Short mmCIF file of N, CA and C in Angstrom, two decimals:
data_model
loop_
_atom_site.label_atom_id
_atom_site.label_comp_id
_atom_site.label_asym_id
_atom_site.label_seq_id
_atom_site.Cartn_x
_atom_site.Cartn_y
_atom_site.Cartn_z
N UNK A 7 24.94 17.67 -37.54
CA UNK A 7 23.63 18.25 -37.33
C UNK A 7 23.10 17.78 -35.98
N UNK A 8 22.66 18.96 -35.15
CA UNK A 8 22.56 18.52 -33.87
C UNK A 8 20.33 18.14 -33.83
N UNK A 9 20.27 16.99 -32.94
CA UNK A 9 19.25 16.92 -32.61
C UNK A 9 18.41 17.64 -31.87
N UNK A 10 16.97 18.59 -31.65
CA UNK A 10 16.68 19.01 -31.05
C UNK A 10 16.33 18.23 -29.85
N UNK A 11 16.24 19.26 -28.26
CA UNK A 11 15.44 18.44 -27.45
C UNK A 11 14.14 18.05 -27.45
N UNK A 12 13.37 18.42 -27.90
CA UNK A 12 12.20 18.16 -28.49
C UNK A 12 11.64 17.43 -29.09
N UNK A 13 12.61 16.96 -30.30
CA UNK A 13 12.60 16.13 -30.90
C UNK A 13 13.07 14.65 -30.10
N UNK A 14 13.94 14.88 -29.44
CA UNK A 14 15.02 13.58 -29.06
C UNK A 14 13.28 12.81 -27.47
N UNK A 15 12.68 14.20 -27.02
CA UNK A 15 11.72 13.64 -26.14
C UNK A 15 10.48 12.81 -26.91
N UNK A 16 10.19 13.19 -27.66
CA UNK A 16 9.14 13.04 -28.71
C UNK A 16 9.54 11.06 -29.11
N UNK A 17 10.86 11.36 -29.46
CA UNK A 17 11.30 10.27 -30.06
C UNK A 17 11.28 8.81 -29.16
N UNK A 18 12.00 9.42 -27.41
CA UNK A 18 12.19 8.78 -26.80
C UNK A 18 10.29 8.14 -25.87
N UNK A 19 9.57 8.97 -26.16
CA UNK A 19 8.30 8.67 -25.55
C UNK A 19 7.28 7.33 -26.30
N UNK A 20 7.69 7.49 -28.15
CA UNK A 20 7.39 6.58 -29.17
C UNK A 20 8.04 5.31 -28.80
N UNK A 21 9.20 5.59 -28.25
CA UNK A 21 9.82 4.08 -28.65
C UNK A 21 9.69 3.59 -27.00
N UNK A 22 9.08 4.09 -26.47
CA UNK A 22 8.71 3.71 -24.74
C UNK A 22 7.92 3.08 -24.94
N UNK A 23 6.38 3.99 -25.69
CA UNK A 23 5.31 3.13 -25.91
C UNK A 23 5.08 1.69 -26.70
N UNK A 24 6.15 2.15 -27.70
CA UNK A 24 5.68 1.15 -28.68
C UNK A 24 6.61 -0.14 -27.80
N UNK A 25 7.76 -0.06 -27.13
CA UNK A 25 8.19 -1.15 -25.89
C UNK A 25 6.85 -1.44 -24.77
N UNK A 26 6.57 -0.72 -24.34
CA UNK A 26 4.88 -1.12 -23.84
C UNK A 26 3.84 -1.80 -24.18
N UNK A 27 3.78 -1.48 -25.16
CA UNK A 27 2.31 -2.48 -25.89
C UNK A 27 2.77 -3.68 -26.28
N UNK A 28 3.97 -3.57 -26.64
CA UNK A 28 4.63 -4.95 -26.80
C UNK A 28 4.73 -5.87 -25.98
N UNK A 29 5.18 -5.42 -24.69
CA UNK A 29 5.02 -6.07 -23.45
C UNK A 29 3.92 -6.70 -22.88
N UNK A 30 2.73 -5.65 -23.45
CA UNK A 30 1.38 -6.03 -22.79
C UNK A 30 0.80 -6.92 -24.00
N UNK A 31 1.37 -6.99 -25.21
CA UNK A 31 0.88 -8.17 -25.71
C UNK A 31 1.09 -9.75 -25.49
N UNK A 32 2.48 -9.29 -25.40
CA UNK A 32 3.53 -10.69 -24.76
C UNK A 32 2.61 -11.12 -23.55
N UNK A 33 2.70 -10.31 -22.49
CA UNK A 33 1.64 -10.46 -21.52
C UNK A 33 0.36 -11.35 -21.68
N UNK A 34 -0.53 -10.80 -22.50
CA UNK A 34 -2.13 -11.15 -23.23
C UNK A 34 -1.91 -12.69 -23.64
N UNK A 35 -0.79 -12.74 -24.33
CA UNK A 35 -0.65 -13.98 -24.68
C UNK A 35 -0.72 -15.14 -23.93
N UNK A 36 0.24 -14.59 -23.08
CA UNK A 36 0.85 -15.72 -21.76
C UNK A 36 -0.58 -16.03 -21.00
N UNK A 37 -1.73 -15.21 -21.07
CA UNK A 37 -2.56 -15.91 -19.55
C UNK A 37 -3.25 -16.81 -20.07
N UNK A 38 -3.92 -17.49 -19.11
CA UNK A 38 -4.59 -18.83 -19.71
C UNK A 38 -5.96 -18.88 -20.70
N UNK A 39 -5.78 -20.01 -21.33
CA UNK A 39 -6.80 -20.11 -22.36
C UNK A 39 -8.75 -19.93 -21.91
N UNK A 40 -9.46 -19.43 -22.38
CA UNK A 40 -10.85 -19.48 -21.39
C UNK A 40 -11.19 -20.76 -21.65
N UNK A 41 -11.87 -20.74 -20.11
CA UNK A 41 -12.19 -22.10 -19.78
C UNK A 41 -13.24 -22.81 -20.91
N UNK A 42 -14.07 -22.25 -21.85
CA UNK A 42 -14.45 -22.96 -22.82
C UNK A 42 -16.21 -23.27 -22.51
N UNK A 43 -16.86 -23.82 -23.26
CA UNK A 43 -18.23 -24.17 -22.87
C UNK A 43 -18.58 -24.31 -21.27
N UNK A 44 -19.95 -23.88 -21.04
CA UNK A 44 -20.27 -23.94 -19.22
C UNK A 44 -21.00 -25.53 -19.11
N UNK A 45 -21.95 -25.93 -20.57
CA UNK A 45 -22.39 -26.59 -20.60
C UNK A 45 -21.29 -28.07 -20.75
N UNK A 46 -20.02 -28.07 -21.40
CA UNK A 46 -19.18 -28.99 -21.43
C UNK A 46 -18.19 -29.39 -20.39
N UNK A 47 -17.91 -28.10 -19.63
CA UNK A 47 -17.83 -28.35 -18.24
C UNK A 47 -18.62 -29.44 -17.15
N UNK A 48 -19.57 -28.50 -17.45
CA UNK A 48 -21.04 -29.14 -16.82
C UNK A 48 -20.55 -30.54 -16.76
N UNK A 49 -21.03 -31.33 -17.90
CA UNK A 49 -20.90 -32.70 -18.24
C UNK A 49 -19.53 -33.21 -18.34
N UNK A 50 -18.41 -32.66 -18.32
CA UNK A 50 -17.13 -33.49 -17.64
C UNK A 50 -17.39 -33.57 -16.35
N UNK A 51 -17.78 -32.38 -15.50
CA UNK A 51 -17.87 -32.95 -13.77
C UNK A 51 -19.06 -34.00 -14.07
N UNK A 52 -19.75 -33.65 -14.51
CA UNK A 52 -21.15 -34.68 -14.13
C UNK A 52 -20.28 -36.55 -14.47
N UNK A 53 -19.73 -36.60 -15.57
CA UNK A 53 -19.05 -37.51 -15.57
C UNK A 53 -18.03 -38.14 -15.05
N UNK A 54 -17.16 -37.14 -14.45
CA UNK A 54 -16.80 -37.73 -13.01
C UNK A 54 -17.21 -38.15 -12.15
N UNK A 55 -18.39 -37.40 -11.95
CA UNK A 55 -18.99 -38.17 -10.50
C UNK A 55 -19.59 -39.24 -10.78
N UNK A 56 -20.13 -39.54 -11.67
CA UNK A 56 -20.79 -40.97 -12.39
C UNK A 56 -19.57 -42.12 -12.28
N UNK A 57 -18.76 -41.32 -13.03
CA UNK A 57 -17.60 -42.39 -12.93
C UNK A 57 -16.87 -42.88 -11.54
N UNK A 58 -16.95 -41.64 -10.56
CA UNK A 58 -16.89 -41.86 -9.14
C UNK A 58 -17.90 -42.53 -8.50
N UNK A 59 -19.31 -42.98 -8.71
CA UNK A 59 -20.17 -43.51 -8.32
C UNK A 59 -20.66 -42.58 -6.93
N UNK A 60 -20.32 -41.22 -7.36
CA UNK A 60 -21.38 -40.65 -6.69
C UNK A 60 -23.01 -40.65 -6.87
N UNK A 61 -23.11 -39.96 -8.23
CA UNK A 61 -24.50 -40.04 -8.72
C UNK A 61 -24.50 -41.07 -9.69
N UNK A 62 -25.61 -41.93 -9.74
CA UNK A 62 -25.77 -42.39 -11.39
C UNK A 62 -26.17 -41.36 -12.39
N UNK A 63 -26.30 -42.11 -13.47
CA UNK A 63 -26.48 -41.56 -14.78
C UNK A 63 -27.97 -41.10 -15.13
N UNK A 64 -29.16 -41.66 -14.60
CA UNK A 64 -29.97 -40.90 -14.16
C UNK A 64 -29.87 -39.66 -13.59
N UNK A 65 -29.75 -39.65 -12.25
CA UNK A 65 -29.04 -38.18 -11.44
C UNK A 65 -28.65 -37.02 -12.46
N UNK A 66 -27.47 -37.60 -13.07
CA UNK A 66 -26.64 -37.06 -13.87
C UNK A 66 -27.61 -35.84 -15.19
N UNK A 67 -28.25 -36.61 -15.54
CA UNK A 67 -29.49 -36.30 -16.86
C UNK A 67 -30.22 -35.34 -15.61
N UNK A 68 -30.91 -35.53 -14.72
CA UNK A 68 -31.73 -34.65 -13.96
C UNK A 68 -31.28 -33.44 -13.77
N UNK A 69 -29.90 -33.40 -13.30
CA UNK A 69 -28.84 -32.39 -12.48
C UNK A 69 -28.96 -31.39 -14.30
N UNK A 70 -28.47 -32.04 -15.69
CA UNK A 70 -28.48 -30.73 -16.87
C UNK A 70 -29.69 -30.61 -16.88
N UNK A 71 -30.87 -30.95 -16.82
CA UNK A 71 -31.95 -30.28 -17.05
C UNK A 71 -32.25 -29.39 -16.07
N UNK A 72 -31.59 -29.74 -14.59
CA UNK A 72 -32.17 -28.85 -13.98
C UNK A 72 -31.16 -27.39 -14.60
N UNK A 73 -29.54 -27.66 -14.65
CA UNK A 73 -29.45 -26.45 -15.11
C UNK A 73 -29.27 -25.71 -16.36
N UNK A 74 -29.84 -26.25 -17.24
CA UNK A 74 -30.77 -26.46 -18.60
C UNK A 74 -31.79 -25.14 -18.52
N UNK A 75 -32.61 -25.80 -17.18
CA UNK A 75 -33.73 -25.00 -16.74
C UNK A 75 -33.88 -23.30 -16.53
N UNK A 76 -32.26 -23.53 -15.76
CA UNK A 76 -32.15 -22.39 -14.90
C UNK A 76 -31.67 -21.11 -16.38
N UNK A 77 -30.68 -21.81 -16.70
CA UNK A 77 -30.25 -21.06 -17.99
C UNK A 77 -31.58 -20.28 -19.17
N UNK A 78 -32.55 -21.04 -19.13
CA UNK A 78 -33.61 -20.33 -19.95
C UNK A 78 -34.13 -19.84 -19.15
N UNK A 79 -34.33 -19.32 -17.62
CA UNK A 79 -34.88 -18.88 -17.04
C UNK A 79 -34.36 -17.23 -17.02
N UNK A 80 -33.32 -17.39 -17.16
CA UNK A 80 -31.78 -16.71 -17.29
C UNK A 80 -32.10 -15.61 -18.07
N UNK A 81 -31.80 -16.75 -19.62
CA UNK A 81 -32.28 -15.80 -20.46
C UNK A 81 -33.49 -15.09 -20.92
N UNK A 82 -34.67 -15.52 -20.43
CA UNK A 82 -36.09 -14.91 -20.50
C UNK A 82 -35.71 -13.84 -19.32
N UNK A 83 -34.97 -13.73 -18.49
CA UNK A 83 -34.94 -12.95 -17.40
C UNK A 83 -34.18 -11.80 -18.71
N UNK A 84 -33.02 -12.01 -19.21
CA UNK A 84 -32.45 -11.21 -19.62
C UNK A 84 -33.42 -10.51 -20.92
N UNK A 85 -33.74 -11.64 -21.86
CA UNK A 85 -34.49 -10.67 -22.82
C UNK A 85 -35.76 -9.89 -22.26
N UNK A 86 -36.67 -9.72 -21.56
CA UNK A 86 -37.83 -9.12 -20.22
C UNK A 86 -36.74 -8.14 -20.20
N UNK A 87 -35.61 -7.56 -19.74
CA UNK A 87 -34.94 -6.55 -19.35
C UNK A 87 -34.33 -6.09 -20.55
N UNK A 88 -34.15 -6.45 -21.75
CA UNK A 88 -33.76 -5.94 -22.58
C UNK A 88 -34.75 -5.14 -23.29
N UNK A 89 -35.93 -5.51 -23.23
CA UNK A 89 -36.74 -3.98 -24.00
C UNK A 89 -37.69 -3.12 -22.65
N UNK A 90 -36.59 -3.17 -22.03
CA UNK A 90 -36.91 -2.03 -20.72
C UNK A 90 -36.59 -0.85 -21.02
N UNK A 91 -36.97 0.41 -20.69
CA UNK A 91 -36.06 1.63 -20.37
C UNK A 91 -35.14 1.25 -19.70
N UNK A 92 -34.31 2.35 -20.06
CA UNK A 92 -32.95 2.60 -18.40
C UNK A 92 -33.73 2.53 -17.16
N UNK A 93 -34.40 3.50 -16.88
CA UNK A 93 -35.11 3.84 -15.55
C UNK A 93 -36.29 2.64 -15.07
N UNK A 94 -37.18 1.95 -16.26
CA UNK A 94 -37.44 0.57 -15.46
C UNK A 94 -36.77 -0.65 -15.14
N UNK A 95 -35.37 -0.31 -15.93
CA UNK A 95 -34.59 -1.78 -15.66
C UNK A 95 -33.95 -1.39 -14.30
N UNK A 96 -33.68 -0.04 -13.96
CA UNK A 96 -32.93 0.27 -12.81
C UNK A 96 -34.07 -0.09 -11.59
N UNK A 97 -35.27 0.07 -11.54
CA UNK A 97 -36.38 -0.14 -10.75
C UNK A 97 -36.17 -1.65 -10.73
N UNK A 98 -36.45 -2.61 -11.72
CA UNK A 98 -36.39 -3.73 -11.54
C UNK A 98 -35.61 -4.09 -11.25
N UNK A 99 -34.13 -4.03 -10.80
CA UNK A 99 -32.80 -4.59 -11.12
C UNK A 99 -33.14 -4.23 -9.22
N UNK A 100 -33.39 -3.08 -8.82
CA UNK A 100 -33.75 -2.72 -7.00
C UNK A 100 -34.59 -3.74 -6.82
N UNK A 101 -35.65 -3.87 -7.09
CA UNK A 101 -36.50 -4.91 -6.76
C UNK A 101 -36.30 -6.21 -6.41
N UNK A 102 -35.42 -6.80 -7.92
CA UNK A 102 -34.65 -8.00 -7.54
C UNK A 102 -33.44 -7.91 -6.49
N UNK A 103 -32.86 -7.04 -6.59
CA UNK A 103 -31.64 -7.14 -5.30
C UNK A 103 -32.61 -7.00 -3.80
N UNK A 104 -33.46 -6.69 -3.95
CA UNK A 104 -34.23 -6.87 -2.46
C UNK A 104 -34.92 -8.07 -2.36
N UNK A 105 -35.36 -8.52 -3.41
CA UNK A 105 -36.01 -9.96 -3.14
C UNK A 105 -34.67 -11.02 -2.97
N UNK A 106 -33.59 -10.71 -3.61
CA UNK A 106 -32.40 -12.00 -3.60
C UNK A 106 -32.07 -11.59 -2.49
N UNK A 107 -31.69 -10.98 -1.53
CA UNK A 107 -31.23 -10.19 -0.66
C UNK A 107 -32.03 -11.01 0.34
N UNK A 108 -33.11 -11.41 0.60
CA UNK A 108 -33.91 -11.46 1.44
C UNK A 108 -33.84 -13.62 1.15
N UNK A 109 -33.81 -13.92 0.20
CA UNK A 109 -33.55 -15.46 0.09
C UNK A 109 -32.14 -15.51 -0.37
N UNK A 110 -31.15 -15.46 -0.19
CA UNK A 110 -30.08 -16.12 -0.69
C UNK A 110 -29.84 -17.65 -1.27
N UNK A 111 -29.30 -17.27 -2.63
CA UNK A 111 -29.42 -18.88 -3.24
C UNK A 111 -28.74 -19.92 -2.91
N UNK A 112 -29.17 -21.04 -2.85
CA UNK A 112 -28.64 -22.35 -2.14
C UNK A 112 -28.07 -22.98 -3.02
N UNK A 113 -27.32 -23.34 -4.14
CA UNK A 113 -27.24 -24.24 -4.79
C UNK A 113 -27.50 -25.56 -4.12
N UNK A 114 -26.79 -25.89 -2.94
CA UNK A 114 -26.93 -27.28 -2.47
C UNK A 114 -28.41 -27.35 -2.30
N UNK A 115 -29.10 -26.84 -1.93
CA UNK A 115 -30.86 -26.95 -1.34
C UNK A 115 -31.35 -27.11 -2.86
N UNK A 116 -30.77 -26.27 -3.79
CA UNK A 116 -31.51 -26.21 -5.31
C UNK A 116 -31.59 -27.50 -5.85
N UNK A 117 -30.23 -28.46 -5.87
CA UNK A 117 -29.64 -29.42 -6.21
C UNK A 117 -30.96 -30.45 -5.48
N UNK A 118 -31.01 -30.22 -4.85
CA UNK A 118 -31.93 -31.56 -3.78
C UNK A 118 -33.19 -31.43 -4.16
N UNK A 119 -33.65 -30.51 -4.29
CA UNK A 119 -35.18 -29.71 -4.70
C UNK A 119 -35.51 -30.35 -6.27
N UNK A 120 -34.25 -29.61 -6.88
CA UNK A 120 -34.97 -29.66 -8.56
C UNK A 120 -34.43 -30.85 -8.77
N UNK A 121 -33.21 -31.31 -8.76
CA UNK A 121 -32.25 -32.60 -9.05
C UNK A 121 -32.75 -33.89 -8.62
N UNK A 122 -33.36 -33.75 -7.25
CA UNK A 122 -33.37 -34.71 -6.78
C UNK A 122 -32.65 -35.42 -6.53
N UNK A 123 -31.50 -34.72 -5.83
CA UNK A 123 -29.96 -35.29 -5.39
C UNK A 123 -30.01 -35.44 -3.26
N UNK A 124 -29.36 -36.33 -2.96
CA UNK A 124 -29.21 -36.10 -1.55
C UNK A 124 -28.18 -35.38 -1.33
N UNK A 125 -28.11 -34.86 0.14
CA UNK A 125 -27.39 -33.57 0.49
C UNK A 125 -25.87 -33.81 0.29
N UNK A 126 -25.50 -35.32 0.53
CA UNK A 126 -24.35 -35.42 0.22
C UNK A 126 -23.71 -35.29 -0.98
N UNK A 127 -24.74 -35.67 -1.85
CA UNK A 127 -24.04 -35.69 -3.32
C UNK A 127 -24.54 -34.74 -3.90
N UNK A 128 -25.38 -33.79 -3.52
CA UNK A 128 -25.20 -32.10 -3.77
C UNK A 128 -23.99 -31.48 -3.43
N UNK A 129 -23.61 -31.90 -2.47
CA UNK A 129 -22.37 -31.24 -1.71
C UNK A 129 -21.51 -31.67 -2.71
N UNK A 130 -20.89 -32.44 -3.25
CA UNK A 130 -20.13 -33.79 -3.85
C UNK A 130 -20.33 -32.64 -5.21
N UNK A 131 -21.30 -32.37 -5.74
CA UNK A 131 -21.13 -31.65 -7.30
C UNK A 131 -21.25 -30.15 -7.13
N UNK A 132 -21.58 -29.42 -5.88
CA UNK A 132 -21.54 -28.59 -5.62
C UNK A 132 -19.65 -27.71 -5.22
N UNK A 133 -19.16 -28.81 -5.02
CA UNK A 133 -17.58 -28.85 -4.73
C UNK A 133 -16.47 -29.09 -5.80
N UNK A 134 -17.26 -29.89 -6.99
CA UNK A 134 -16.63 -30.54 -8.05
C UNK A 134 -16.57 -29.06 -9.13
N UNK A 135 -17.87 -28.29 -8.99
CA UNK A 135 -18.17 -27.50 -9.94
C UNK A 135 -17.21 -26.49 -9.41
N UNK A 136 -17.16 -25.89 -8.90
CA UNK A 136 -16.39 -24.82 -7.96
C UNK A 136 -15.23 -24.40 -8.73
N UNK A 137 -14.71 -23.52 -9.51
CA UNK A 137 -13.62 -23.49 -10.11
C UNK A 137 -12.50 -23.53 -9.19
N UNK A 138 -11.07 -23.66 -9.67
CA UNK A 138 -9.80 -24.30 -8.78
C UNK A 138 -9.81 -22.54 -8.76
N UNK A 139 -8.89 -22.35 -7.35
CA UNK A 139 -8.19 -21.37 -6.73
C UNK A 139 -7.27 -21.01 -7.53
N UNK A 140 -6.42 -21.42 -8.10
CA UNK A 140 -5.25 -21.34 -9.05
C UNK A 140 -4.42 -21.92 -8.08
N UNK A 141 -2.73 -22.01 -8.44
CA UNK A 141 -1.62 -22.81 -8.59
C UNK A 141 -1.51 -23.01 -6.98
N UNK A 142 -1.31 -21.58 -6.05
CA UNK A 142 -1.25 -21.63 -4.87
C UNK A 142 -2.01 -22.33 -3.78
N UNK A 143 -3.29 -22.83 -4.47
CA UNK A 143 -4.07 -22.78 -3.34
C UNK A 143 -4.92 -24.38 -3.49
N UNK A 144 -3.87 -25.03 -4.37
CA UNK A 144 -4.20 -26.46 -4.74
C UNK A 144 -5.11 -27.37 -4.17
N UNK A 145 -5.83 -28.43 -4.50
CA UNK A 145 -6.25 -29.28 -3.32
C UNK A 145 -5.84 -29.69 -2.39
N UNK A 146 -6.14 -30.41 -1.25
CA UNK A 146 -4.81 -30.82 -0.50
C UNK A 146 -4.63 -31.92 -0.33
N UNK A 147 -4.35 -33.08 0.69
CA UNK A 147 -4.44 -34.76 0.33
C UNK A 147 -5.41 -35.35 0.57
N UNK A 148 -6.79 -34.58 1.26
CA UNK A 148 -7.86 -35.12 1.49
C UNK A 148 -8.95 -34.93 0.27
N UNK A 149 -8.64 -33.90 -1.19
CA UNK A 149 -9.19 -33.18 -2.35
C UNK A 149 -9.76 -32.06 -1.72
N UNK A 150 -9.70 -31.55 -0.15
CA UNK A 150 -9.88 -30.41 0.07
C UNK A 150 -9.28 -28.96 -0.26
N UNK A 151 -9.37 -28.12 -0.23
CA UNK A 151 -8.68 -27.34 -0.15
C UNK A 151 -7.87 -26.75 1.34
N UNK A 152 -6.41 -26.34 0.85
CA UNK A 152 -5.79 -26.13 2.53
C UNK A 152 -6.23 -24.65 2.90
N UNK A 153 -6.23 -24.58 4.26
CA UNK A 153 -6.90 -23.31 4.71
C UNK A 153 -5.39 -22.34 4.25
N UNK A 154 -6.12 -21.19 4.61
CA UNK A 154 -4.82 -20.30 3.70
C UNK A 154 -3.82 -20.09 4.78
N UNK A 155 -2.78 -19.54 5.00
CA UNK A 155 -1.51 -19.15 5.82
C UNK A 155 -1.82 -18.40 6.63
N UNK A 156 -1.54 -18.69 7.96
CA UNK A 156 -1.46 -17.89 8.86
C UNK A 156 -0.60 -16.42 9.15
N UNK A 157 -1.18 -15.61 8.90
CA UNK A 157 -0.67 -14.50 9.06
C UNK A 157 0.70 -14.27 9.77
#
């Protein structure tokens, strides 16, 4: 009994896909785990640098409240836009891109302001926080990062 072509395309397109999704699960699997709490982050760098004797432990307490602060600011920003219309959140959402637009945010200046950190050791947690580049683009022997390859 002979197979139709029709059939034999049909057949061959199923078992493509279903090799596809398979792949892209295998895939899904393999990438890395999410990075996990922002706030537990937070406080492993902050504890490095304590432990580095950048900031004390004072500092340290100032620096989560300040971004403690920012985070409820965050979210009052977000719930205020959540019982907006479409058309006033789109008005407001212009508004704010022209006012941010016009101050660009400093973290390091924020850090000194609300924290009460000096510029160096703003810089110092401002660098710590920074997520890694990935595999290629490692620190280098100074904990800098290396400038990228010359073309």
């Amino acid at each position: 009994m002979k197979i139709k072509w029709h059939k034999r395309i049909l057949s061959a397109l199923v078992l493509g896909s279903l090799a596809l999704s398979i792949a892209a699960v295998s895939i899904a699997q393999a990438a890395p785990p999410h990075p996990g709490d922002p706030a537990q982050r937070l406080q492993a760098t902050l504890s490095k640098l304590v432990e580095k004797k950048v900031i004390d432990a004072e500092q340290s307490h100032r620096v989560m409240l300040f971004f403690q602060q920012k985070d409820t600011e965050r979210k009052a920003e977000w719930e205020k836009m959540k019982n907006m219309t479409p058309e006033e959140r789109d008005a407001y959402m212009e508004q704010q891109c022209i006012q941010r637009c016009k101050k660009r945010p400093d973290l390091i200046k924020d850090l000194m302001e609300g924290a009460g950190l000096s510029q160096e050791q703003a810089k110092a947690l401002a660098q710590e926080m920074r997520p890694p580049h990935g595999p290629s683009h490692g620190p280098g022997p100074d904990g800098q990062n290396p400038p990228p390859p010359a073309p």
